[in-house]
Amino acid sequence: MGEVEVYLVSGVLIFVVCAYALVVHAHLIRKVLALNIMGSGIFLLFTAIARRTDTPDPVPHAMVLTGIVVAVSATAFALALVRKLHQATGRPYLPEEPDRSPRPPKETRRNPERG
Amino acid sequence: MSFPTLLPLLIILCSSGVSFAILFLGDDRSRLRTTLYLGGEVLKLALVLVMLRGIYLGDDYELRIPLLPGIDFLLKANTLSMLFLVLSAGLWLVTTVYSIGYLRGKPHQSRFFAFFGFSVSATAGIALAGNLFTFFIFFELLTLATYPLIVHRDTPEAMRVGRLYLVYTLSGGVVLLAGAVAMQLVAGSVEFTAGGAIDGSEANNAVLVVIFFLLIAGLAVKNAFVPVHGWLPQAMVAPTPVSALLHGVAVVKAGAFGIVRVVYEVYGIDLAQSLGVLFPITVIASITILYGSLMAVRQDELKKRLAYSTVSQVSYIALGISLFGLIGAIGGVVHLVHQGVMKVTLFLCAGAVAETLGIKHISRMNGVGRRMPWTMGAFALASFGMIGLPPLAGFVSKWHLGLGAMEAGQGWVIAVLIGSTILNAAYFLPIIYRAFFLEPTEEAARQPKKSRFEADWLMLIPILTVALLSLLVGVLAGSSVSPLGWAELIAQQEWNYDVDR
Amino acid sequence: MAAPGTSLAILLPVLLPLVGATVAFLAGGASLKTGRRVQVGTGLLTAAGVLGSVVLLWSVVAAEGPVSYQLAGWEVPVGIALRADGLSVLMLLTTALVGGFGSIYAVGYFSSNNEDRRTGREVEGFRDPGRSFWPLWLFLWAALNGLFLSGDAFNLYVTLELLGLSAAALISLGGTGSALAAGMRYLMVSLLGSLAYLLGVALLYGAFGVLDISLLGENASSVPATWAALAFISLGMALKTGLFPLHFWLPSAYSASPSVASALLAALVGKASFYILLRLWFDVFEGSVPAVSGQLLGAFGAVAILWGAIMAVRQRRLKLLLAYSSVSQIGYLFLVFALVTGGGRGFDAWAGASYLVLAHASAKAAMFMAAGAIIFALGHDDIDRLRGIAQKLPIPVASFAIAGITIMGLPTSGGFTAKWLLLSSSLSSGQWWYGGVILAGGVLAAVYLLRFLNPALIQVKTSPVLRIPPKSMSVSAFMLALISLALGLVSAPLLDLLAVGAPFQPEVPGE
């Protein structure tokens, strides 16, 4: 496996691991972080793709730059939303489908990292 | 676009145009509403008569608008369309006059008359549809337009029945849609053509048979074939003019008319015969005729009895069509008109009795004939017609059906006709007997007179008109302007039968 | 280089809302009264301008066929192209119609005096203190139009992200806990979907070295990288569109947001991701797609039709009912992949799905707007408590009923045209079971729509109405409903438009 392939494979691995993290973690900050790192995995992939030819391909670099800009704004917005949600409900979690279960969400959770 | 091109569209828009205007009128503007409405109707009737004359002289009325790739919206008049169109336009006028009397002082009149008009528009569209696609459009529009009429009383019971009605008719609609799309794929745009639009070479026989039964099954719901007739007796919760419309002109007839179109002008009677699809229809129609009559005998509520009678009587049309041969076909087609006129008479009478005396059950109808002689006279006349007493309209139908059955070599159908006639008598004669020969109950005698006549004159005049009509169509059946004459013209012009008069 | 008229027509749909959004954003800082006036004026002017430019673009595309414009004059493959063909114009038109009436609706929606605002879950008719609706909405509009005109796979990603961010902000606009939670959930889903898409784009670029969609279409071949890219892109877009079983976020997002946002979201935002799928599947992956993947998407679509409808029947709140109805309708869209890969008539399936996007967008927007007016009037949308509401709010209920004709797929609505085409394709490929699902879905739709309409039409003695919704709310709902109904009558010119630059051409049967 060449150098480029190592980056390619790790990029995809990071993506997959973080997608898993996004699903299993309930805390919203963790979810936001997971999404952020997923993006980084793809950027790594792009950077590796740019190295396929002898002279590095500039197009993936441009895409990564654009991608970073998008990721920064998305993360900032997501964090602001988490904060507002925390202010409104006092909890940094998504409620479990409030419309389907009429009972109020329980205060106690298995997840240890509350607050 | 020229006048002959636009005429079919004008006829359809006539009633829906005034209806649309009426929808936005307040309920209290009854005079303006009535003027507008009757104006629209008279105009429509005039246009229809213009067209009738044109068709008789051999003119073409055709409007074609492309709608989908390879599919046109097509309105086209031929002699068969005219039969249905004249029936619907004429009975619409009569029923409307009756409704004005019937609904006097009741709420939501604007909504009622508007959707009444939409229904009649959809019926005119069904009559004038020139291909299967256009027919389907109006067929479904009819469902939507009649729904508000069925739930008109706004009671929970009416709502329940409305839902039942929609589920039945929409299910029928989707089956018909499946058949129409399949037919489109197999044979392209299927225009109703004299002698059949397809010749059997489009696909193998099994496919054609499947499509045929999809189409018929879709139409069967509105036509109220057993076992998909359940909605029709329930739909009795609607106001009486609506029932008359449903049973005599619009919904049930749309199904029957569709069956005529499919058998004679899509497949063609010869192809249908060679595919062997006619016999199952004969059987189902016969079962429906007997079952409907049997159920009618058991009903005490007058409108329910009439409803089961419709289940039975409408299938005469399909029965005649399914008999391979000229005379049966004429019997079926002519019954389209005869049943309409007679059934409207019966319903209008039932409504007048219910409105004037508050009597809805047969067991309480003792002596009603003395109190309302004209109404019950009309009822008796139409009943005799239904039973098939010569020379009334029903006799003409049954005579042709019987001869048609012999011609088609299906002698057993005559037994069905006789059985049905006996049952007809069994459920109509007791009503007439009670009404005229039994002493009135105290309750009926105590009812105060609401009008100078035995019932509201706006209800009485339409009743006498349709009763007279149902007498005339039978007595004058021999003349060329009668429904029978017209049915023979259809058989000759459209279906290339050799009619020897 | 395209003619100046063409370049203007293709640029304006993106530029106008961008400029409008900026103006509206700046006006947000002005005093309350002036700010509002400037925002509303900008919004309505933009809506009119976009509609005009889309009609202009339509005429150009109809006359010249597909047109393209190289941004800043850089030629593909270095530069980025904007492209317009029949499908793009149809999508732009959908957006312009729904967006235009959505804007008018919003004028009434946010103007209302809302002194008696109640607590609880309802979020209707708040005053938008941050005055953020107009900038967000116009921004979202720019993103949508940009997306429909993108000729470049990476550009699609950027517009997709812009769309997701502004949509999430619109959902949470109400500021209540449930609205914020719905917005947050949608944001997560949206980001995840876009990232999956981006991964797919990376794989495609790695394999073929181009991003331009038409060049990708020429170069793409059936290799593992293509299949992986197809899988990631399809998964991401199915998630963002809300295909069963990835629809878990959809009901809360559509029902917790302010109705004006629900309408725009359900009608337009969900359709954008579907558009990407439609574009890439048939312009890029056509020929290199394994048939089984199309069948898979179609099967999920078929389940979605039934599942969504059954869930809709069981809902007790009107907006949730509508949301599940969307789940069902989205299922119809995904049938196209199975129908085409199964050998059905390509144009019928493809045009049917595209037409359904337009028909469903106008109808569902009308229904959400009607629901919004009802909530505005009553403060709730509990179906059980909406008995007799037609007496007080005839126009919203009529809009709901008319739009329902499209949802049921009955003539003469746009939904009928779409379903006829889909049905024709399913029967022509012998996949009659999809036809059965299409038909069954129509009947089920009648059942769930009647759950609201039946009681709504009943006569009751008194029905408590807090306040009468502004005319602009009722009227725009009604107009959109009428449009959805009329779409069945004008399908011929619109299908002609769709055929411009389409991957399939119509076959006229029986000739």
Coordinates of C-alpha atoms in Angstrom, one line a residue, chain B residues 17-496:
Chain B
G17 CA -69.9 28.0 -15.0
V18 CA -73.2 29.0 -13.2
S19 CA -72.4 26.6 -10.4
F20 CA -69.0 28.2 -9.9
A21 CA -70.7 31.6 -9.7
I22 CA -73.3 30.3 -7.3
L23 CA -70.7 28.9 -5.0
F24 CA -69.8 32.5 -4.1
L25 CA -73.3 33.7 -3.6
G26 CA -74.7 33.9 -0.1
D27 CA -77.4 31.5 0.9
D28 CA -79.9 34.4 1.2
R29 CA -79.6 35.5 -2.5
S30 CA -82.1 32.9 -3.5
R31 CA -83.8 34.8 -6.3
L32 CA -80.5 35.7 -8.1
R33 CA -79.3 32.2 -7.6
T34 CA -82.5 30.6 -9.1
T35 CA -82.4 33.0 -12.0
L36 CA -78.8 32.3 -12.8
Y37 CA -79.2 28.6 -12.4
L38 CA -82.3 28.2 -14.4
G39 CA -80.8 30.5 -17.1
G40 CA -77.8 28.2 -17.3
E41 CA -80.0 25.2 -17.6
V42 CA -82.2 26.5 -20.3
L43 CA -79.2 27.6 -22.2
K44 CA -77.7 24.2 -21.8
L45 CA -80.8 22.4 -22.9
A46 CA -81.0 24.7 -26.0
L47 CA -77.3 24.0 -26.9
V48 CA -78.0 20.3 -26.4
L49 CA -80.9 20.5 -28.7
V50 CA -78.9 22.3 -31.3
M51 CA -76.3 19.6 -31.1
L52 CA -78.9 16.9 -31.2
R53 CA -80.3 18.3 -34.5
G54 CA -76.7 18.6 -35.8
I55 CA -75.9 15.0 -35.0
Y56 CA -79.2 13.8 -36.5
L57 CA -78.2 15.6 -39.7
G58 CA -74.7 14.1 -39.6
D59 CA -72.6 17.0 -38.3
D60 CA -69.4 16.5 -36.4
Y61 CA -68.6 18.0 -33.1
E62 CA -65.1 17.4 -31.9
L63 CA -62.7 19.2 -29.6
R64 CA -59.2 17.9 -29.2
I65 CA -56.5 19.3 -26.9
P66 CA -53.2 17.5 -26.4
L67 CA -52.6 16.8 -22.7
L68 CA -49.9 14.2 -22.5
P69 CA -47.5 12.7 -25.0
G70 CA -49.8 10.8 -27.4
I71 CA -52.9 11.4 -25.3
D72 CA -55.5 14.0 -26.1
F73 CA -58.3 15.5 -24.2
L74 CA -61.1 14.6 -26.6
L75 CA -64.7 15.6 -26.6
K76 CA -66.8 14.2 -29.4
A77 CA -70.5 13.8 -29.9
N78 CA -72.2 10.9 -31.5
T79 CA -75.7 9.4 -31.4
L80 CA -74.9 7.5 -28.2
S81 CA -73.5 10.5 -26.4
M82 CA -76.6 12.4 -27.4
L83 CA -78.9 9.9 -25.8
F84 CA -77.2 10.2 -22.5
L85 CA -76.7 14.0 -22.8
V86 CA -80.3 14.7 -23.5
L87 CA -81.3 12.5 -20.6
S88 CA -79.0 14.3 -18.2
A89 CA -79.8 17.8 -19.4
G90 CA -83.5 17.2 -19.4
L91 CA -83.7 15.5 -16.0
W92 CA -81.4 18.1 -14.6
L93 CA -83.9 20.8 -15.3
V94 CA -86.7 18.8 -13.8
T95 CA -84.8 17.9 -10.7
T96 CA -83.6 21.4 -10.2
V97 CA -87.1 22.8 -10.2
Y98 CA -88.0 20.1 -7.7
S99 CA -85.0 20.9 -5.5
I100 CA -86.0 24.6 -5.3
G101 CA -89.2 23.5 -3.7
Y102 CA -87.6 20.7 -1.7
L103 CA -84.9 22.8 -0.2
R104 CA -87.0 25.9 0.4
G105 CA -85.8 27.4 3.7
K106 CA -83.0 25.0 4.3
P107 CA -79.4 25.8 4.8
H108 CA -76.4 25.6 2.4
Q109 CA -78.5 26.0 -0.7
S110 CA -75.6 27.6 -2.6
R111 CA -73.3 24.7 -1.9
F112 CA -76.0 22.3 -2.9
F113 CA -76.9 23.8 -6.2
A114 CA -73.3 24.4 -7.1
F115 CA -72.2 20.8 -6.6
F116 CA -75.5 19.7 -8.2
G117 CA -74.4 21.6 -11.3
F118 CA -70.8 20.3 -11.1
S119 CA -72.2 16.8 -11.1
V120 CA -74.3 17.4 -14.1
S121 CA -71.3 18.9 -15.8
A122 CA -69.3 15.9 -15.1
T123 CA -72.1 13.7 -16.5
A124 CA -72.2 15.8 -19.7
G125 CA -68.4 15.2 -19.9
I126 CA -68.9 11.5 -19.5
A127 CA -71.5 11.6 -22.3
L128 CA -69.2 13.6 -24.6
A129 CA -65.9 12.0 -23.8
G130 CA -64.3 10.8 -27.0
N131 CA -61.7 8.5 -25.6
L132 CA -61.0 6.4 -22.5
F133 CA -58.7 9.0 -21.0
T134 CA -61.2 11.8 -21.1
F135 CA -63.9 9.4 -19.9
F136 CA -61.8 8.6 -16.9
I137 CA -61.2 12.3 -16.1
F138 CA -64.9 13.0 -16.0
F139 CA -65.7 9.7 -14.2
E140 CA -63.5 10.8 -11.3
L141 CA -64.7 14.4 -11.4
L142 CA -68.2 13.0 -11.0
T143 CA -67.1 11.2 -7.8
L144 CA -65.6 14.4 -6.4
A145 CA -68.6 16.5 -7.4
T146 CA -71.2 14.2 -5.9
Y147 CA -69.4 13.7 -2.5
P148 CA -70.5 17.1 -1.1
L149 CA -74.1 16.3 -2.2
I150 CA -74.0 13.0 -0.3
V151 CA -72.8 14.6 2.9
H152 CA -75.0 17.6 2.4
R153 CA -76.9 17.1 5.6
D154 CA -73.6 17.3 7.5
T155 CA -74.7 14.8 10.1
P156 CA -72.2 12.2 11.4
E157 CA -74.3 9.5 9.6
A158 CA -74.0 11.4 6.4
M159 CA -70.2 11.8 6.9
R160 CA -69.9 8.1 7.5
V161 CA -71.8 7.3 4.4
G162 CA -69.8 9.9 2.5
R163 CA -66.6 8.2 3.4
L164 CA -67.9 4.8 2.4
Y165 CA -69.0 6.3 -0.9
L166 CA -65.6 7.8 -1.6
V167 CA -63.7 4.6 -0.7
Y168 CA -66.0 2.5 -2.9
T169 CA -65.9 4.8 -5.9
L170 CA -62.3 5.8 -5.6
S171 CA -61.3 2.1 -5.4
G172 CA -63.4 1.6 -8.5
G173 CA -61.7 4.6 -10.1
V174 CA -58.2 3.3 -9.5
V175 CA -59.0 -0.1 -11.0
L176 CA -60.5 1.7 -14.0
L177 CA -57.3 3.8 -14.2
A178 CA -55.2 0.7 -14.2
G179 CA -57.2 -0.6 -17.1
A180 CA -57.1 2.7 -19.0
V181 CA -53.3 3.0 -18.6
A182 CA -52.9 -0.6 -19.7
M183 CA -55.1 -0.1 -22.7
Q184 CA -53.1 3.1 -23.6
L185 CA -49.9 1.1 -23.5
V186 CA -51.3 -1.8 -25.6
A187 CA -53.3 0.1 -28.2
G188 CA -52.3 3.8 -27.9
S189 CA -54.9 6.4 -27.4
V190 CA -58.2 4.5 -27.5
E191 CA -60.9 6.6 -29.1
F192 CA -64.5 5.4 -28.9
T193 CA -65.1 4.1 -32.4
A194 CA -68.1 2.5 -34.0
G195 CA -67.5 -1.2 -34.1
G196 CA -64.6 -1.2 -31.7
A197 CA -61.3 0.8 -31.4
I198 CA -59.1 -2.3 -31.3
D199 CA -59.1 -5.3 -33.5
G200 CA -57.5 -7.9 -31.2
S201 CA -54.1 -7.8 -32.9
E202 CA -52.7 -5.3 -30.3
A203 CA -51.8 -7.9 -27.7
N204 CA -52.5 -11.5 -27.0
N205 CA -56.0 -12.5 -25.9
A206 CA -55.1 -13.0 -22.3
V207 CA -53.9 -9.5 -21.9
L208 CA -57.0 -8.1 -23.6
V209 CA -59.2 -10.1 -21.4
V210 CA -57.4 -8.9 -18.3
I211 CA -57.7 -5.3 -19.4
F212 CA -61.4 -5.8 -20.2
F213 CA -62.1 -7.0 -16.7
L214 CA -60.1 -4.2 -15.2
L215 CA -62.2 -1.7 -17.1
I216 CA -65.4 -3.4 -16.3
A217 CA -64.5 -3.9 -12.6
G218 CA -63.7 -0.2 -12.3
L219 CA -67.1 0.7 -13.9
A220 CA -68.9 -2.0 -11.9
V221 CA -68.6 0.0 -8.6
K222 CA -70.6 2.9 -9.9
N223 CA -72.9 0.6 -11.8
A224 CA -73.5 -1.2 -8.4
F225 CA -72.9 -4.7 -9.6
V226 CA -73.2 -7.2 -6.7
P227 CA -70.9 -7.5 -4.7
V228 CA -69.7 -3.9 -5.0
H229 CA -73.2 -2.3 -4.7
G230 CA -72.9 -1.7 -0.9
W231 CA -72.6 2.1 -1.2
L232 CA -75.8 2.6 -3.2
P233 CA -78.4 1.8 -0.6
Q234 CA -76.4 3.6 2.1
A235 CA -76.2 6.8 0.0
M236 CA -79.9 7.3 0.9
V237 CA -78.9 9.7 3.6
A238 CA -78.5 12.3 0.8
P239 CA -81.4 14.7 0.1
T240 CA -84.0 13.2 -2.3
P241 CA -83.1 15.2 -5.4
V242 CA -79.6 13.9 -5.0
S243 CA -80.8 10.4 -4.8
A244 CA -82.8 10.9 -7.9
L245 CA -79.7 12.4 -9.6
L246 CA -77.5 9.5 -8.5
H247 CA -79.9 6.8 -9.4
G248 CA -81.5 8.2 -12.5
V249 CA -78.9 10.2 -14.3
A250 CA -75.4 10.6 -12.9
V251 CA -73.4 8.1 -10.9
V252 CA -75.1 4.8 -11.6
K253 CA -75.6 5.6 -15.2
A254 CA -72.0 6.7 -15.6
G255 CA -71.1 3.2 -14.8
A256 CA -73.6 1.7 -17.1
F257 CA -72.8 4.1 -19.9
G258 CA -69.1 3.2 -19.5
I259 CA -69.9 -0.5 -19.9
V260 CA -71.7 0.3 -23.1
R261 CA -68.7 2.3 -24.4
V262 CA -66.2 -0.4 -23.5
V263 CA -68.1 -3.3 -24.9
Y264 CA -69.3 -1.6 -28.1
E265 CA -66.8 1.1 -28.9
V266 CA -63.5 0.0 -27.4
Y267 CA -63.5 -3.7 -27.9
G268 CA -66.4 -4.0 -30.3
I269 CA -69.1 -6.6 -29.8
D270 CA -67.5 -9.1 -32.1
L271 CA -64.1 -9.0 -30.5
A272 CA -65.7 -9.1 -27.0
Q273 CA -67.7 -12.2 -28.1
S274 CA -64.7 -13.9 -29.5
L275 CA -62.7 -13.2 -26.3
G276 CA -65.5 -14.8 -24.4
V277 CA -65.9 -11.9 -22.0
L278 CA -69.6 -11.3 -22.5
F279 CA -71.0 -14.3 -20.8
P280 CA -69.5 -13.4 -17.4
I281 CA -71.2 -10.0 -17.6
T282 CA -74.5 -11.6 -18.4
V283 CA -74.1 -13.8 -15.4
I284 CA -73.1 -11.0 -13.0
A285 CA -75.9 -8.8 -14.3
S286 CA -78.4 -11.5 -13.8
I287 CA -77.3 -12.2 -10.3
T288 CA -77.4 -8.5 -9.5
I289 CA -80.9 -8.2 -11.0
L290 CA -82.3 -11.0 -8.8
Y291 CA -80.3 -10.0 -5.7
G292 CA -81.4 -6.4 -5.9
S293 CA -85.0 -7.3 -6.3
L294 CA -84.9 -9.7 -3.4
M295 CA -83.3 -7.2 -1.1
A296 CA -85.8 -4.5 -2.2
V297 CA -88.7 -6.7 -1.1
R298 CA -87.3 -6.8 2.4
Q299 CA -86.9 -3.1 2.9
D300 CA -89.5 -1.1 4.8
E301 CA -87.9 2.3 4.3
L302 CA -89.2 3.6 0.9
K303 CA -86.0 5.1 -0.3
K304 CA -84.0 2.0 0.6
R305 CA -86.5 -0.1 -1.4
L306 CA -86.1 2.2 -4.3
A307 CA -82.3 2.0 -4.0
Y308 CA -82.3 -1.8 -4.1
S309 CA -84.6 -1.5 -7.0
T310 CA -82.0 0.6 -8.8
V311 CA -79.3 -2.0 -8.1
S312 CA -81.5 -4.4 -9.9
Q313 CA -82.8 -2.3 -12.7
V314 CA -79.6 -0.7 -13.8
S315 CA -78.1 -4.1 -14.5
Y316 CA -80.7 -4.5 -17.2
I317 CA -78.5 -2.2 -19.2
A318 CA -75.4 -4.3 -18.8
L319 CA -77.5 -7.4 -19.4
G320 CA -78.7 -6.1 -22.7
I321 CA -75.3 -5.0 -23.8
S322 CA -73.7 -8.4 -22.9
L323 CA -76.2 -10.2 -25.1
F324 CA -74.5 -10.7 -28.4
G325 CA -76.9 -9.2 -30.8
L326 CA -78.9 -6.2 -32.0
I327 CA -82.1 -6.5 -30.1
G328 CA -80.5 -7.1 -26.7
A329 CA -78.2 -4.0 -27.3
I330 CA -81.2 -1.9 -28.2
G331 CA -83.0 -3.1 -25.1
G332 CA -80.0 -2.2 -22.9
V333 CA -79.5 1.2 -24.4
V334 CA -83.1 2.1 -24.3
H335 CA -83.3 1.1 -20.7
L336 CA -80.6 3.7 -20.0
V337 CA -83.3 6.3 -20.7
H338 CA -86.4 4.4 -19.4
Q339 CA -84.9 3.5 -16.1
G340 CA -83.7 7.1 -15.6
V341 CA -87.1 8.6 -16.2
M342 CA -89.0 6.1 -14.2
K343 CA -86.6 6.1 -11.3
V344 CA -86.5 9.8 -11.1
T345 CA -90.3 9.8 -10.9
L346 CA -90.3 7.3 -8.1
F347 CA -87.7 9.2 -6.1
L348 CA -89.3 12.6 -6.5
C349 CA -92.6 11.1 -5.3
A350 CA -91.0 9.5 -2.3
G351 CA -89.3 12.8 -1.5
A352 CA -92.6 14.7 -1.8
V353 CA -94.4 12.3 0.5
A354 CA -91.6 12.5 3.0
E355 CA -91.5 16.3 2.9
T356 CA -95.2 16.8 2.9
L357 CA -96.4 14.1 5.4
G358 CA -93.1 13.2 7.1
I359 CA -93.6 9.5 6.1
K360 CA -90.5 7.6 5.1
H361 CA -91.6 4.0 5.8
I362 CA -93.8 1.9 3.7
S363 CA -95.6 0.4 6.7
R364 CA -96.9 3.9 7.5
M365 CA -98.0 4.8 4.1
N366 CA -101.6 3.6 4.5
G367 CA -104.0 5.9 2.7
V368 CA -101.3 8.3 1.4
G369 CA -102.9 8.1 -2.0
R370 CA -106.0 9.8 -0.8
R371 CA -104.1 12.6 0.7
M372 CA -101.8 13.0 -2.3
P373 CA -103.6 11.5 -5.3
W374 CA -101.5 13.1 -8.0
T375 CA -98.2 12.2 -6.4
M376 CA -99.1 8.6 -5.7
G377 CA -100.7 8.4 -9.1
A378 CA -97.4 9.3 -10.6
F379 CA -95.7 6.8 -8.3
A380 CA -98.1 4.1 -9.4
L381 CA -97.5 4.9 -13.1
A382 CA -93.8 4.7 -12.8
S383 CA -94.1 1.5 -10.7
F384 CA -96.2 -0.2 -13.4
G385 CA -93.5 0.9 -15.8
M386 CA -90.8 -0.6 -13.7
I387 CA -92.7 -3.9 -13.4
G388 CA -93.1 -3.9 -17.2
L389 CA -96.8 -3.6 -17.8
P390 CA -97.4 -3.0 -21.5
P391 CA -97.3 -0.5 -23.1
L392 CA -95.2 1.3 -20.5
A393 CA -91.5 2.0 -20.8
G394 CA -90.3 -1.0 -18.8
F395 CA -92.2 -3.3 -21.0
V396 CA -90.4 -2.0 -24.1
S397 CA -87.1 -2.7 -22.4
K398 CA -87.9 -6.1 -21.1
W399 CA -89.4 -7.2 -24.4
H400 CA -86.3 -6.3 -26.2
L401 CA -84.1 -7.9 -23.6
G402 CA -86.1 -11.1 -23.8
L403 CA -86.0 -11.2 -27.5
G404 CA -82.3 -10.4 -27.4
A405 CA -81.7 -13.3 -25.1
M406 CA -83.4 -15.6 -27.4
E407 CA -81.4 -14.2 -30.3
A408 CA -78.2 -14.7 -28.4
G409 CA -79.2 -18.2 -27.5
Q410 CA -79.3 -17.5 -23.8
G411 CA -82.8 -18.6 -23.1
W412 CA -82.2 -18.8 -19.4
V413 CA -82.1 -15.0 -19.2
I414 CA -85.8 -15.0 -19.8
A415 CA -86.2 -16.8 -16.5
V416 CA -84.2 -14.1 -14.9
L417 CA -86.5 -11.5 -16.4
I418 CA -89.6 -13.2 -15.3
G419 CA -88.3 -13.7 -11.8
S420 CA -87.3 -10.1 -11.6
T421 CA -90.7 -9.0 -12.9
I422 CA -92.5 -11.0 -10.3
L423 CA -90.3 -9.5 -7.6
N424 CA -90.8 -6.0 -9.0
A425 CA -94.5 -6.6 -8.6
A426 CA -93.9 -7.9 -5.1
Y427 CA -92.2 -4.8 -3.9
F428 CA -94.1 -2.2 -5.8
L429 CA -97.7 -3.4 -5.7
P430 CA -98.0 -3.4 -1.9
I431 CA -97.0 0.2 -1.7
I432 CA -99.7 1.2 -4.2
Y433 CA -102.2 -1.0 -2.4
R434 CA -101.5 0.6 0.9
A435 CA -101.6 4.1 -0.5
F436 CA -104.9 3.8 -2.2
F437 CA -106.9 1.0 -0.6
L438 CA -106.1 1.2 3.1
E439 CA -107.5 3.7 5.6
P440 CA -105.1 6.6 6.4
T441 CA -103.5 6.4 9.8
E442 CA -104.4 9.2 12.2
E443 CA -101.0 10.5 12.1
A444 CA -101.1 11.2 8.3
A445 CA -104.5 12.7 8.5
R446 CA -103.4 15.1 11.2
Q447 CA -100.7 16.6 9.1
P448 CA -101.6 20.2 8.3
K449 CA -101.7 21.3 4.7
K450 CA -98.7 23.3 3.9
S451 CA -99.7 24.5 0.4
R452 CA -102.7 25.0 -1.7
F453 CA -101.9 21.9 -3.6
E454 CA -101.3 18.5 -2.2
A455 CA -97.5 19.3 -2.1
D456 CA -95.4 22.3 -2.9
W457 CA -96.2 23.1 -6.5
L458 CA -92.5 23.4 -7.3
M459 CA -92.3 19.7 -6.4
L460 CA -95.6 18.6 -7.9
I461 CA -95.0 20.0 -11.4
P462 CA -91.7 18.2 -11.9
I463 CA -93.3 15.0 -10.6
L464 CA -96.1 15.2 -13.1
T465 CA -93.7 16.1 -15.9
V466 CA -91.4 13.1 -15.4
A467 CA -94.4 10.8 -14.9
L468 CA -95.8 12.0 -18.2
L469 CA -92.5 11.5 -19.8
S470 CA -92.2 7.9 -18.5
L471 CA -95.7 7.3 -19.9
L472 CA -94.8 8.8 -23.3
V473 CA -91.5 7.0 -23.8
G474 CA -93.3 3.8 -23.6
V475 CA -96.5 4.6 -25.4
L476 CA -94.7 6.4 -28.2
A477 CA -91.9 3.9 -28.5
G478 CA -92.8 3.2 -32.1
S479 CA -92.1 6.7 -33.2
S480 CA -88.6 7.6 -34.4
V481 CA -88.1 10.4 -31.9
S482 CA -88.6 8.1 -28.9
P483 CA -85.7 6.7 -27.0
L484 CA -86.3 3.4 -28.7
G485 CA -86.2 5.1 -32.1
W486 CA -83.0 6.8 -31.1
A487 CA -81.5 3.5 -29.8
E488 CA -82.2 1.9 -33.2
L489 CA -80.5 4.9 -34.8
I490 CA -77.5 4.3 -32.6
A491 CA -77.4 0.6 -33.5
Q492 CA -77.6 1.5 -37.1
Q493 CA -75.3 4.5 -37.4
E494 CA -72.7 3.6 -34.8
W495 CA -72.6 -0.1 -34.5
N496 CA -73.4 -0.9 -38.1

